[in-house]
Short mmCIF file of C-alpha atoms in Angstrom, two decimals:
data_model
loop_
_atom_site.label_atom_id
_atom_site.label_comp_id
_atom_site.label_asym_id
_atom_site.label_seq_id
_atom_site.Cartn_x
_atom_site.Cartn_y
_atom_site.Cartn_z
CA UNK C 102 0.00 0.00 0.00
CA UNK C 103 2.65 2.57 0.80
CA UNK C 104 5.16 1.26 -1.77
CA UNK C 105 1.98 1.87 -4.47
CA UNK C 106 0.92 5.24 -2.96
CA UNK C 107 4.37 6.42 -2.82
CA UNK C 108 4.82 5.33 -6.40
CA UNK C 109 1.76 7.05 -8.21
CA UNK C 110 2.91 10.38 -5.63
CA UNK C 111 6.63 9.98 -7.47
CA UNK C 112 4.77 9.24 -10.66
CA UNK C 113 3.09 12.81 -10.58
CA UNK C 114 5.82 14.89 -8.93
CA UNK C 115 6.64 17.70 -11.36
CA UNK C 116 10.09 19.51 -11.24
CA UNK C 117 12.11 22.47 -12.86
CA UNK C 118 15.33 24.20 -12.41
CA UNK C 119 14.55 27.43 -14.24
CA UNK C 120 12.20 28.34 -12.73
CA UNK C 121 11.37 32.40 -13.13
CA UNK C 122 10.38 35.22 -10.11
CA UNK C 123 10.89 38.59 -10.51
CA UNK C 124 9.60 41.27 -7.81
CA UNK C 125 8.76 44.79 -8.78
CA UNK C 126 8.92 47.91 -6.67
CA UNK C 127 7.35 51.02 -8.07
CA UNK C 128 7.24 54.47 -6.17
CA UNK C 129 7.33 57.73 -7.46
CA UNK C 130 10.89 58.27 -7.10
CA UNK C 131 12.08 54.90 -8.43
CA UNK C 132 11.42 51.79 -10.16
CA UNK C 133 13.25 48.44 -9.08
CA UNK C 134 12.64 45.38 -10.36
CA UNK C 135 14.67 41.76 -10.10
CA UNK C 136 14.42 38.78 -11.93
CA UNK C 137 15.84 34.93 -10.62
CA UNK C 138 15.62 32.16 -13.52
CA UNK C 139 17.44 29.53 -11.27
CA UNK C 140 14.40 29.12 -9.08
CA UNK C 141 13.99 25.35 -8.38
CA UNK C 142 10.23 24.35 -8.09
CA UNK C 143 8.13 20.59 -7.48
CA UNK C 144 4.69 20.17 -7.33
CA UNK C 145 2.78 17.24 -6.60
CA UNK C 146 -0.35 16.70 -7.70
CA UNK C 147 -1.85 13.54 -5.44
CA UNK C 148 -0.53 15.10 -2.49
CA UNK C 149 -1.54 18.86 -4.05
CA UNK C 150 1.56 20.15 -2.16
CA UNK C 151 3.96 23.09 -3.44
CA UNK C 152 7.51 23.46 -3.05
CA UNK C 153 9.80 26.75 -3.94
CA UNK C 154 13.26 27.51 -3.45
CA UNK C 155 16.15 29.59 -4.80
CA UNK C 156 19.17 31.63 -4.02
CA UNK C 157 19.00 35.42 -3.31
CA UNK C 158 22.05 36.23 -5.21
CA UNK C 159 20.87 34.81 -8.71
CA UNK C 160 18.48 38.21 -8.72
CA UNK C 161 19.85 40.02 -11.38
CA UNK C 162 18.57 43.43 -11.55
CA UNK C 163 19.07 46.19 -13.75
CA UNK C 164 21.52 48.55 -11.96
CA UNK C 165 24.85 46.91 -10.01
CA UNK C 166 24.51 48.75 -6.74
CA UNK C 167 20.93 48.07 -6.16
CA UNK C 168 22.18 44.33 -6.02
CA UNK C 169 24.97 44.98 -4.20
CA UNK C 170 22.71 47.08 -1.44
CA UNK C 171 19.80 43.97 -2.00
CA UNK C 172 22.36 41.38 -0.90
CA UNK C 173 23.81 43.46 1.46
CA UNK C 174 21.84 45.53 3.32
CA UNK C 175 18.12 43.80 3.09
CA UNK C 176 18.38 40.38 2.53
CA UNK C 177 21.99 39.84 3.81
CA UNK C 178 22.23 36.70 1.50
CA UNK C 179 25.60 35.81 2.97
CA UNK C 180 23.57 34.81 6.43
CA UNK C 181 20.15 33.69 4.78
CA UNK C 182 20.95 32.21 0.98
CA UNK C 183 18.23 30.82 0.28
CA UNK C 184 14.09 31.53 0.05
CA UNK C 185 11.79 29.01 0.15
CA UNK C 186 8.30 27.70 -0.18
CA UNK C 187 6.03 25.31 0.61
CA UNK C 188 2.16 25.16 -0.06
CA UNK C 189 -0.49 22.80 -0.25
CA UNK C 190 -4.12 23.53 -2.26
CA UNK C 191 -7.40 22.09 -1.74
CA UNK C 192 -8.46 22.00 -5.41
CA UNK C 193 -9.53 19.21 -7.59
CA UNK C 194 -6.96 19.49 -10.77
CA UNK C 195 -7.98 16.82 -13.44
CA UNK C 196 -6.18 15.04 -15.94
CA UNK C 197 -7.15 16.56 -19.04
CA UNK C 198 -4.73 19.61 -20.41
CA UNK C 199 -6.08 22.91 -19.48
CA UNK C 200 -5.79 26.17 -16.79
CA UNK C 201 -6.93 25.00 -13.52
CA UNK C 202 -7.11 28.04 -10.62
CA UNK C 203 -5.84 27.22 -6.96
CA UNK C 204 -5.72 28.84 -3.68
CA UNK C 205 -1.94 27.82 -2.72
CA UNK C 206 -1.61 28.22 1.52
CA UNK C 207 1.67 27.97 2.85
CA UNK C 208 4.96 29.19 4.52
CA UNK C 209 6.90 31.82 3.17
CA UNK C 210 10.85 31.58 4.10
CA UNK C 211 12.75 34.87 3.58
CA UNK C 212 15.82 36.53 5.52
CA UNK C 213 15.27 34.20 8.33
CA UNK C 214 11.41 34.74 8.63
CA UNK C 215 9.03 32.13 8.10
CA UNK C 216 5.30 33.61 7.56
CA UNK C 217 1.86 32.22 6.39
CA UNK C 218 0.32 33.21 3.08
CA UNK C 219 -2.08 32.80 0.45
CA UNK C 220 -1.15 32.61 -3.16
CA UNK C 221 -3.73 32.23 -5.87
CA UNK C 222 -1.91 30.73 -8.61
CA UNK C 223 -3.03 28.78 -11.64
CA UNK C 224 -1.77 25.18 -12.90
CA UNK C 225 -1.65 24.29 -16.71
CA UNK C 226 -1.80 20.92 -17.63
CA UNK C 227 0.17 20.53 -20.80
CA UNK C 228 0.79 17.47 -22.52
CA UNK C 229 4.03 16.79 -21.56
CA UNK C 230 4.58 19.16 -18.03
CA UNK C 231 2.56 21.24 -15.79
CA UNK C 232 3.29 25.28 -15.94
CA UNK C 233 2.52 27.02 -12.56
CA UNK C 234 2.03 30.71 -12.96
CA UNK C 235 1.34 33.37 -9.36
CA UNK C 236 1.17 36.72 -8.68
CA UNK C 237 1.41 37.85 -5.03
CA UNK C 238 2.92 40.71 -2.81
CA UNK C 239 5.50 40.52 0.04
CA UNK C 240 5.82 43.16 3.11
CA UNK C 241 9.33 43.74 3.56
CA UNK C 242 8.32 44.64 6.91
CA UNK C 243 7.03 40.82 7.32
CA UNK C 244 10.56 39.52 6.91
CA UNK C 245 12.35 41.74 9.43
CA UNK C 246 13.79 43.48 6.59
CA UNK C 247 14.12 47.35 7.74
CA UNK C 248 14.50 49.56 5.28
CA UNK C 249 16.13 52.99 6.80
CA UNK C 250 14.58 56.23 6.57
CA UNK C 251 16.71 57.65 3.95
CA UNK C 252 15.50 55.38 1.56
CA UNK C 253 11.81 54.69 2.36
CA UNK C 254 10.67 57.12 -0.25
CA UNK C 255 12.45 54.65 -3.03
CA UNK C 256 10.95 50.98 -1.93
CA UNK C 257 7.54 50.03 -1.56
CA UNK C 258 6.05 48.85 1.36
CA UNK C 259 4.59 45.97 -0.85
CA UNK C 260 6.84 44.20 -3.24
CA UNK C 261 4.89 42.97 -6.16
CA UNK C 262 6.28 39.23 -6.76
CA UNK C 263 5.77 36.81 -10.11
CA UNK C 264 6.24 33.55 -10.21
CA UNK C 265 6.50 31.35 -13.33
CA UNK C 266 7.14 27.70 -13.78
CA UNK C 267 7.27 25.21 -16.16
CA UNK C 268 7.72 21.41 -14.96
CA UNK C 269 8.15 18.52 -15.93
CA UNK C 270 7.41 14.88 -14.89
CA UNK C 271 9.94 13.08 -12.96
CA UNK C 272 11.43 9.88 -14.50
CA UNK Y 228 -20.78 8.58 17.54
CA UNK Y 229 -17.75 9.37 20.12
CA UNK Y 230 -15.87 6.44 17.50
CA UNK Y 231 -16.58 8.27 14.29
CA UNK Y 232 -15.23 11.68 15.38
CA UNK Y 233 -11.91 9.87 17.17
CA UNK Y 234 -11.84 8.18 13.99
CA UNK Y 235 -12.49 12.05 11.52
CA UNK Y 236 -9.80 13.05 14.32
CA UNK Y 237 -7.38 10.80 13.69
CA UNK Y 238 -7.76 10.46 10.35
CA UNK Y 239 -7.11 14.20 9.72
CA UNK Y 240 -4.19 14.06 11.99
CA UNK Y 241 -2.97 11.29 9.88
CA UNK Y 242 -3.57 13.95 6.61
CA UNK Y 243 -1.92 16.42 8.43
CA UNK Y 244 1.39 14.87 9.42
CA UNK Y 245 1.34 13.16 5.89
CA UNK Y 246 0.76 16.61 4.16
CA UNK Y 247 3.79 17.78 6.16
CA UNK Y 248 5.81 15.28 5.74
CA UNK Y 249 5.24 15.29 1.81
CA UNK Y 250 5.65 19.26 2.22
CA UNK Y 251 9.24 18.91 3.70
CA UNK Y 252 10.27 15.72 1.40
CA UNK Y 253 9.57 18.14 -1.31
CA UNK Y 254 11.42 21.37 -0.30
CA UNK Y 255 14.25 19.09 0.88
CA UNK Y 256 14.75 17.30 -2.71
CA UNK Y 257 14.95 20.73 -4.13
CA UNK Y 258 17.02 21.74 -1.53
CA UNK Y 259 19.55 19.15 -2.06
CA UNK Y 260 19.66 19.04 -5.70
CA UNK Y 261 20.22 23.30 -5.18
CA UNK Y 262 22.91 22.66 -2.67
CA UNK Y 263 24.73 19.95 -5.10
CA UNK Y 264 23.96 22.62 -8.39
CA UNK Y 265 25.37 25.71 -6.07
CA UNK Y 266 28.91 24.66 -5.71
CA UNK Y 267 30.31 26.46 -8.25
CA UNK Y 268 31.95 29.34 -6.15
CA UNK Y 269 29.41 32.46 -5.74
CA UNK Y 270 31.48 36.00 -5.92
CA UNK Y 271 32.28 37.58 -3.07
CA UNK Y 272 30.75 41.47 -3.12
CA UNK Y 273 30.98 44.45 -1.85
CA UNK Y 274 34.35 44.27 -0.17
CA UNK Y 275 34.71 47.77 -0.12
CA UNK Y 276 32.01 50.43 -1.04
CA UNK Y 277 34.03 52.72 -2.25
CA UNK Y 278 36.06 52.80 -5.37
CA UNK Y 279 38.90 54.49 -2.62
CA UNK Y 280 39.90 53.62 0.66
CA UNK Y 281 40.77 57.37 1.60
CA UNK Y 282 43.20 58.23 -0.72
CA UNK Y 283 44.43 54.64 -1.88
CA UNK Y 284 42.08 53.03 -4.54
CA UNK Y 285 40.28 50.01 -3.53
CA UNK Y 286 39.54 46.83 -5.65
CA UNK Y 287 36.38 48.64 -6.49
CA UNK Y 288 35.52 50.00 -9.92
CA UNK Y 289 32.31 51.28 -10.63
CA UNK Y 290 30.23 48.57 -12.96
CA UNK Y 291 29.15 48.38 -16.34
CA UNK Y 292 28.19 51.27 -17.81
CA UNK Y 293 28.42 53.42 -14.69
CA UNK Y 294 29.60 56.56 -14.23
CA UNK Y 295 31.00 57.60 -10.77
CA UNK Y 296 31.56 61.57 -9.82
CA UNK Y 297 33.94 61.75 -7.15
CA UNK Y 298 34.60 64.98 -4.92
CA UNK Y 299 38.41 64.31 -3.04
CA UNK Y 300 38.20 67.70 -0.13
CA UNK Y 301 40.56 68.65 2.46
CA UNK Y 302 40.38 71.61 4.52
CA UNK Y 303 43.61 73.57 5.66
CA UNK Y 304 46.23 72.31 8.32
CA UNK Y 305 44.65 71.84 11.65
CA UNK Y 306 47.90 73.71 13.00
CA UNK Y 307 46.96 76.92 11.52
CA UNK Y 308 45.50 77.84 14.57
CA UNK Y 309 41.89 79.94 14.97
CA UNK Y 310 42.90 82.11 12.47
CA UNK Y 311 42.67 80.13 9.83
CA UNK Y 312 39.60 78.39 11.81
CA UNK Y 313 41.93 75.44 12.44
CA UNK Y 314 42.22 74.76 8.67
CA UNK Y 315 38.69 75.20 7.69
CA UNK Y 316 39.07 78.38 5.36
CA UNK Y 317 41.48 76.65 3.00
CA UNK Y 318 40.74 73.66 0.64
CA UNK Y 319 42.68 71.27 -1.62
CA UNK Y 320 39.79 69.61 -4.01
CA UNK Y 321 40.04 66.75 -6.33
CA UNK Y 322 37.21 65.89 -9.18
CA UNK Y 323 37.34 62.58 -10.57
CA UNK Y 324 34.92 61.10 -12.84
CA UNK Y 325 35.27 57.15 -13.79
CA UNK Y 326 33.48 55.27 -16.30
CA UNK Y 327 32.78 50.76 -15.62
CA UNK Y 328 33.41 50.17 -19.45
CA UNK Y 329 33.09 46.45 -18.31
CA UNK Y 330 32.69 45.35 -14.79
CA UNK Y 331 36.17 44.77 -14.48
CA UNK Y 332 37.65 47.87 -16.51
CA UNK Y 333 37.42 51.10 -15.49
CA UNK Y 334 38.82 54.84 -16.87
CA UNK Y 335 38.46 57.53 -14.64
CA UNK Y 336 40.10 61.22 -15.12
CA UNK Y 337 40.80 63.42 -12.19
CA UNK Y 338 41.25 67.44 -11.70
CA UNK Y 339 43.33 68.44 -8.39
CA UNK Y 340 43.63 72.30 -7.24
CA UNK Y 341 47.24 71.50 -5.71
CA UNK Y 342 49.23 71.65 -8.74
CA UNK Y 343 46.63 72.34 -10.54
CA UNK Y 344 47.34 68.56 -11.64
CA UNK Y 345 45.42 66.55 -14.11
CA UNK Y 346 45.44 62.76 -13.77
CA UNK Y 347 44.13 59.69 -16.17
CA UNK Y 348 43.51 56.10 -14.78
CA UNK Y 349 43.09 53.00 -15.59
CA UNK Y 350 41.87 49.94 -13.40
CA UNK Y 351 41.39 46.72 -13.86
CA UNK Y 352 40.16 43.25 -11.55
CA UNK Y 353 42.68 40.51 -12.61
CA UNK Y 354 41.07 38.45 -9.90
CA UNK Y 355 38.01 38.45 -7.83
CA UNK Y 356 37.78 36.82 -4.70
CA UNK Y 357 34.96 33.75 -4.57
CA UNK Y 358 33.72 32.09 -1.74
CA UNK Y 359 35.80 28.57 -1.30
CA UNK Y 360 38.26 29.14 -4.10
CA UNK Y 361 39.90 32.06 -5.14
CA UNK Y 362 40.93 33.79 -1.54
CA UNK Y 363 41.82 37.55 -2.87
CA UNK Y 364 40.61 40.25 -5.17
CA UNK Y 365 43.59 41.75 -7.15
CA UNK Y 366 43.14 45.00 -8.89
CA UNK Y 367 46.22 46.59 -11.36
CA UNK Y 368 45.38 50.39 -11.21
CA UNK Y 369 47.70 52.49 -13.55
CA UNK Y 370 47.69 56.43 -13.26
CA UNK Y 371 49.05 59.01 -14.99
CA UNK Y 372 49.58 62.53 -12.99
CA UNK Y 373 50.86 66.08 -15.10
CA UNK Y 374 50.58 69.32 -13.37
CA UNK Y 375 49.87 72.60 -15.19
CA UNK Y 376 51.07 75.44 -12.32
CA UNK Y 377 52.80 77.40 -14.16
CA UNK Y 378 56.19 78.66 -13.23
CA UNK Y 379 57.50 81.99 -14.83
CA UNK Y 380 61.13 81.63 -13.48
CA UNK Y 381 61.38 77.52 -14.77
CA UNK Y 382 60.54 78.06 -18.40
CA UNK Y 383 62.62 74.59 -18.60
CA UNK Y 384 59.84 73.10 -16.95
CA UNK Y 385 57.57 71.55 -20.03
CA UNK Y 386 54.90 69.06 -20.15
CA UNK Y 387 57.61 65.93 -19.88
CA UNK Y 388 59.02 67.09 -16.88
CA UNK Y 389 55.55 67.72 -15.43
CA UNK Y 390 54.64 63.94 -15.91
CA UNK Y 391 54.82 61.12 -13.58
CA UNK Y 392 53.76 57.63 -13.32
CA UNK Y 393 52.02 55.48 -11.00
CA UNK Y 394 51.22 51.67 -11.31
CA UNK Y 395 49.65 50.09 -8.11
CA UNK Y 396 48.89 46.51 -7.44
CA UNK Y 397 46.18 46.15 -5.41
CA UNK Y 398 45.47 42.92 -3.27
CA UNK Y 399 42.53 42.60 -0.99
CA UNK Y 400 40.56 40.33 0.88
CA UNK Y 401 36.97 40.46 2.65
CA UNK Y 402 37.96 38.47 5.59
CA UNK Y 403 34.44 38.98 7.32
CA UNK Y 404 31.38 40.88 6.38
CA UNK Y 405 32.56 43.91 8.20
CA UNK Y 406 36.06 43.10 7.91
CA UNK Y 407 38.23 43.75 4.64
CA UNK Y 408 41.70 44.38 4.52
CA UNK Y 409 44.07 45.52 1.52
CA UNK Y 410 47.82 45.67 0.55
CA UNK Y 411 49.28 47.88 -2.37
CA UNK Y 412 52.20 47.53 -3.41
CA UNK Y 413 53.25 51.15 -5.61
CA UNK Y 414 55.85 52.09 -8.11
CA UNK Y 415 56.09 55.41 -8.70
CA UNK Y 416 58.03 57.03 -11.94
CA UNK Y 417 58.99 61.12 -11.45
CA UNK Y 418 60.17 62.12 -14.62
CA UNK Y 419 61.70 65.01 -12.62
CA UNK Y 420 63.06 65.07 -8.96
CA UNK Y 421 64.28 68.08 -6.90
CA UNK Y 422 67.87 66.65 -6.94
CA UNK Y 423 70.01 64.09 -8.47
CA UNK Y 424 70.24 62.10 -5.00
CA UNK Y 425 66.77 61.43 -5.39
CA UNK Y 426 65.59 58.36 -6.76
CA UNK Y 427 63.14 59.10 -10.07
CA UNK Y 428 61.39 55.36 -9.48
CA UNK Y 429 60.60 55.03 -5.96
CA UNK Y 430 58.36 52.16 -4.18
CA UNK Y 431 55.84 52.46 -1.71
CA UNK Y 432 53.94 49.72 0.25
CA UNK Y 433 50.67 50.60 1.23
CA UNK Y 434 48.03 48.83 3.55
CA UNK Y 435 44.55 50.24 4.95
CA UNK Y 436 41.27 48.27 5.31
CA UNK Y 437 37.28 48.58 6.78
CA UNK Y 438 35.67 47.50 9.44
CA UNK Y 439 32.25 47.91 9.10
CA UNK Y 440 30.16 48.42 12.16
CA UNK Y 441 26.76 49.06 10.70
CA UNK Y 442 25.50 47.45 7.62
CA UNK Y 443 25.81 51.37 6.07
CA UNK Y 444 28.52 52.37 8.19
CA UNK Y 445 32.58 51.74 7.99
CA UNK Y 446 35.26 52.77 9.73
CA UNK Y 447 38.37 52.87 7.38
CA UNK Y 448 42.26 53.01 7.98
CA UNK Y 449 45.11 53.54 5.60
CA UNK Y 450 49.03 53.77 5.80
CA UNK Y 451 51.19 54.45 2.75
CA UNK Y 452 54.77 53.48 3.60
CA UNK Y 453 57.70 55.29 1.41
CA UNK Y 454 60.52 52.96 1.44
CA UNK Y 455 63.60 54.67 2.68
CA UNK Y 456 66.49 55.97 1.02
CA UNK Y 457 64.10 57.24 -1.91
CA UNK Y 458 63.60 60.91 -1.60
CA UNK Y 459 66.22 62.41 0.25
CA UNK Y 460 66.66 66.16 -0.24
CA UNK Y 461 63.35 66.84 1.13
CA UNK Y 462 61.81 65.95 4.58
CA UNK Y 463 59.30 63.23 2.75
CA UNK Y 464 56.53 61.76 5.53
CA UNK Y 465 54.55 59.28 5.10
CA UNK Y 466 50.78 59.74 5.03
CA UNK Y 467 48.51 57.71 7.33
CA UNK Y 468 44.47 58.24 7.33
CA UNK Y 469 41.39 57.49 8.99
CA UNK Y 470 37.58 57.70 8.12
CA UNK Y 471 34.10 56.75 8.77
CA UNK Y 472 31.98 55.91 5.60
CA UNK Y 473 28.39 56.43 5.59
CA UNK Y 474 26.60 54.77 2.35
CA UNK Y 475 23.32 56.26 1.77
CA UNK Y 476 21.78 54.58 -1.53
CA UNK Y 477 23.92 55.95 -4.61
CA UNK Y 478 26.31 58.40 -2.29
CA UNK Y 479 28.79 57.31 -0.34
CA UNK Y 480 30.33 59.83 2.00
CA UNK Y 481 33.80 59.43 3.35
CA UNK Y 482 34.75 61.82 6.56
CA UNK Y 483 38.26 61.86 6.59
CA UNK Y 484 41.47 62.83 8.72
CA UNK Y 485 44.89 62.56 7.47
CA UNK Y 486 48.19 64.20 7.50
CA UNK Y 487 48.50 64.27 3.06
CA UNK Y 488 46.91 67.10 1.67
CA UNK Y 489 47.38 65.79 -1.93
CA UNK Y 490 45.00 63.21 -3.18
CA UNK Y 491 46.79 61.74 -6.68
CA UNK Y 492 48.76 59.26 -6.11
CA UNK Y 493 52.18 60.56 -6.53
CA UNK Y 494 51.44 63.48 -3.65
CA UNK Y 495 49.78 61.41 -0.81
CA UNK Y 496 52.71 58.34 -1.62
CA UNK Y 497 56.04 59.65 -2.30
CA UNK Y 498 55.24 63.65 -1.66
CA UNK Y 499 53.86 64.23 1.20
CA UNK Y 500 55.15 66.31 4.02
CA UNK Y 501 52.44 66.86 6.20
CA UNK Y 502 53.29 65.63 9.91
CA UNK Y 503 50.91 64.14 12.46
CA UNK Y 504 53.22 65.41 15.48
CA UNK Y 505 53.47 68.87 14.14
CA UNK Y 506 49.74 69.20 13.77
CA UNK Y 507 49.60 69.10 10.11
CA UNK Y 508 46.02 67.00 10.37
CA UNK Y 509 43.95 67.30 7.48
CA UNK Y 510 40.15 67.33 7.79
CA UNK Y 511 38.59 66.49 4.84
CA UNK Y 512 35.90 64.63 3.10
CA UNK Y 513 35.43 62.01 0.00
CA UNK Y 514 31.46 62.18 -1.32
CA UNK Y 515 30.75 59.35 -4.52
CA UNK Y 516 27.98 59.27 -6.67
CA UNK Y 517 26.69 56.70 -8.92
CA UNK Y 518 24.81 57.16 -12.44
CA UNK Y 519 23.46 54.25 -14.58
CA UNK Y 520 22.67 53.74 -18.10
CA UNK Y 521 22.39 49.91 -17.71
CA UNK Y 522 18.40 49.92 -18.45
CA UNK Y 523 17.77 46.19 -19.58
#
């Protein structure tokens, strides 16, 4: 029984290396936005659990310093590398290809800080994969991330994050 | 009926610690296969923030496609006494401007008041430091320093004798994340020295570092020492400076003492005769600012 339930669970285990999530910050006095495309992702569909995780330092973003300061000063990816995430959704997702919606609830990992959220995300069934696509906003505040004074003005308080990833099956 | 709901109960408890488990065998096969795909050795940043220490350049160079503006300013000697407001009413200045034309080669072009000196640079990162493998940064920074104060009684004095070189080789290391420490070995050519005793190619070893006691916040220490025997018809000393850096965004601001009022090369290493003991303390400041054009 657990040999055949653990099979069909390995059987529908779907996994990527390239994954994609960019964040966005947008304020009046500046725009910042990030992009990761070494973000590892699994889902598995007969347990309908969720699992995210990548380094800080593959953000690339548009201007050096920014980087340099994300790394450094908010993040600090030399003491917390990695972010992570793991979800589970309630949702029925058949078989047959197609765009499925799901509530995805789960734990948030970031600079040290583990927190609850809610994603709603949607799940393609392709022929040969499953594509996982999110849109959701952090709180740098959340994280124990403090962002000084000086600066406020220049980061949002809510971080606008994508997620995009296409898996496939395990063999 | 008390059955059923120990058996819902347990049966959800079962769910739960399965959905956990499944939740945590997941993130830990991603984990692993990150941890065995992450080995390649990650680059070590940010070991200084500024592309100088004080007056001694650091590995840094500002990235691709970004241009720095750098303001070098010293007030007067502290020595000078109320009069002078202990230095404050007189200033040496330095504008330098340098351009990442990759991220590890940099031009820059500076404008000092003493001397009225012009200076070009070049740097460039033959190594950079990585976590597990390579243990130092290594920058070669080449400068070239010609004065334009004219002198009515040396008409002898023309553009080659107003021309010196400086070739630095600079080694550092980012020991901690608040600790980094560099060494600099300098040669210095003078295509013209006050005497003939003096030595036209003399060598300097310098060594200064950061320690960095907020994330935005350094305090920074440098010593430039003229090997002997080099310059000897003038009283040469040899320059030793401290600051506190402040980062803010795309400034940095350097707050600086020191006992070199010149801030090209060839005047804070082999030129210099400013004197702690005597009072001839420098108060000064460095400000950097960043601009980009790297819009992906």
């Amino acid at each position: 029984m657990a040999a055949v339930s653990y099979m069909s669970a390995h059987g529908q285990t779907y996994l990527t290396r390239n994954g994609q999530v960019s964040f966005y910050s947008k304020t009046p006095m500046e725009d910042i936005k990030a992009v990761n495309k070494q973000v590892y992702a699994a889902i598995d569909l007969s347990t309908k659990t969720v699992a995210f995780t990548l380094l800080l330092k593959a953000f690339l973003f548009d201007k050096q310093l920014m980087q340099d300061h994300f790394n450094e000063n908010y993040v600090e990816s030399d003491k917390y590398p990695k972010a992570s995430f793991t979800g589970s959704f309630k949702e029925n997702i058949p078989a047959t290809p197609g765009k499925y919606p799901v509530e995805i609830q789960g734990q948030l990992t970031l600079h040290g800080v583990s927190q609850p959220v809610k994603i709603p995300a949607t799940l393609e069934i392709m022929p040969k994969g499953l594509s996982s696509t999110a849109i959701f906003t952090v709180r740098p505040s959340d994280y124990n991330i403090k962002i000084p004074s000086l600066v406020k003005e220049k980061i949002a308080s809510q971080i606008t994050v994508e997620v995009s990833a296409n898996c496939s099956t395990v063999k | 009926m008390q059955r059923t709901y120990l058996f819902l109960f347990s049966f959800l408890m079962l769910q739960c610690m399965q959905l956990q488990a499944q939740d945590s065998s997941l993130l830990r096969l991603l984990d692993d296969s990150l941890n065995a795909d992450s080995r390649q050795p990650q680059e070590v940043t940010g070991t200084f923030k500024a592309t100088q220490l004080i007056n001694l350049p650091t590995t840094e160079s500002p990235a691709k496609k970004t241009l720095q503006f750098l303001i070098m300013h010293r007030f007067g000697k502290l020595n000078e006494g109320a009069y002078a407001l202990f230095g404050l009413d007189n200033a040496t200045i330095r504008f330098g401007l340098d351009y990442g034309l990759t991220d590890r080669l940099s031009i820059g072009i500076g404008r000092s008041t003493l001397d009225k000196a012009l200076d070009g640079s070049l740097k460039y990162k033959l190594l950079q430091q990585t976590e597990h493998s390579i243990p130092i940064s290594v920058s070669l920074y080449e400068l070239v320093n010609h004065y334009t104060l004219r002198y009515s009684d040396k008409p002898y004095l023309n553009a080659r004798y107003r021309t010196s070189y400086v070739s630095q080789l600079l080694i550092a290391r980012k020991f901690s994340r608040s600790l980094s420490l560099e060494l600099a070995p300098s040669w210095i050519h003078m295509n013209l020295v006050p005497t003939p005793d003096d030595k036209n190619d003399v060598f300097v070893l310098s060594a200064g570092g950061r320690w960095k006691f907020t994330k935005r916040m350094s305090l920074d220490a440098e010593y430039n020492y003229l090997l002997p025997n080099q310059a000897v018809s003038s009283n040469i000393t040899r320059s030793l400076s401290f600051g506190v850096s402040i980062e803010t965004g795309g400034h940095v601001f350097q707050l600086v003492v020191t006992n070199a009022a010149g801030m090209a090369a060839p005047y804070y290493l082999a030129k210099n005769t400013g004197s702690w003991g005597n009072g001839d303390i420098y108060f000064g400041f460095n400000i950097s600012r960043s601009f980009n054009w790297n819009r992906k």
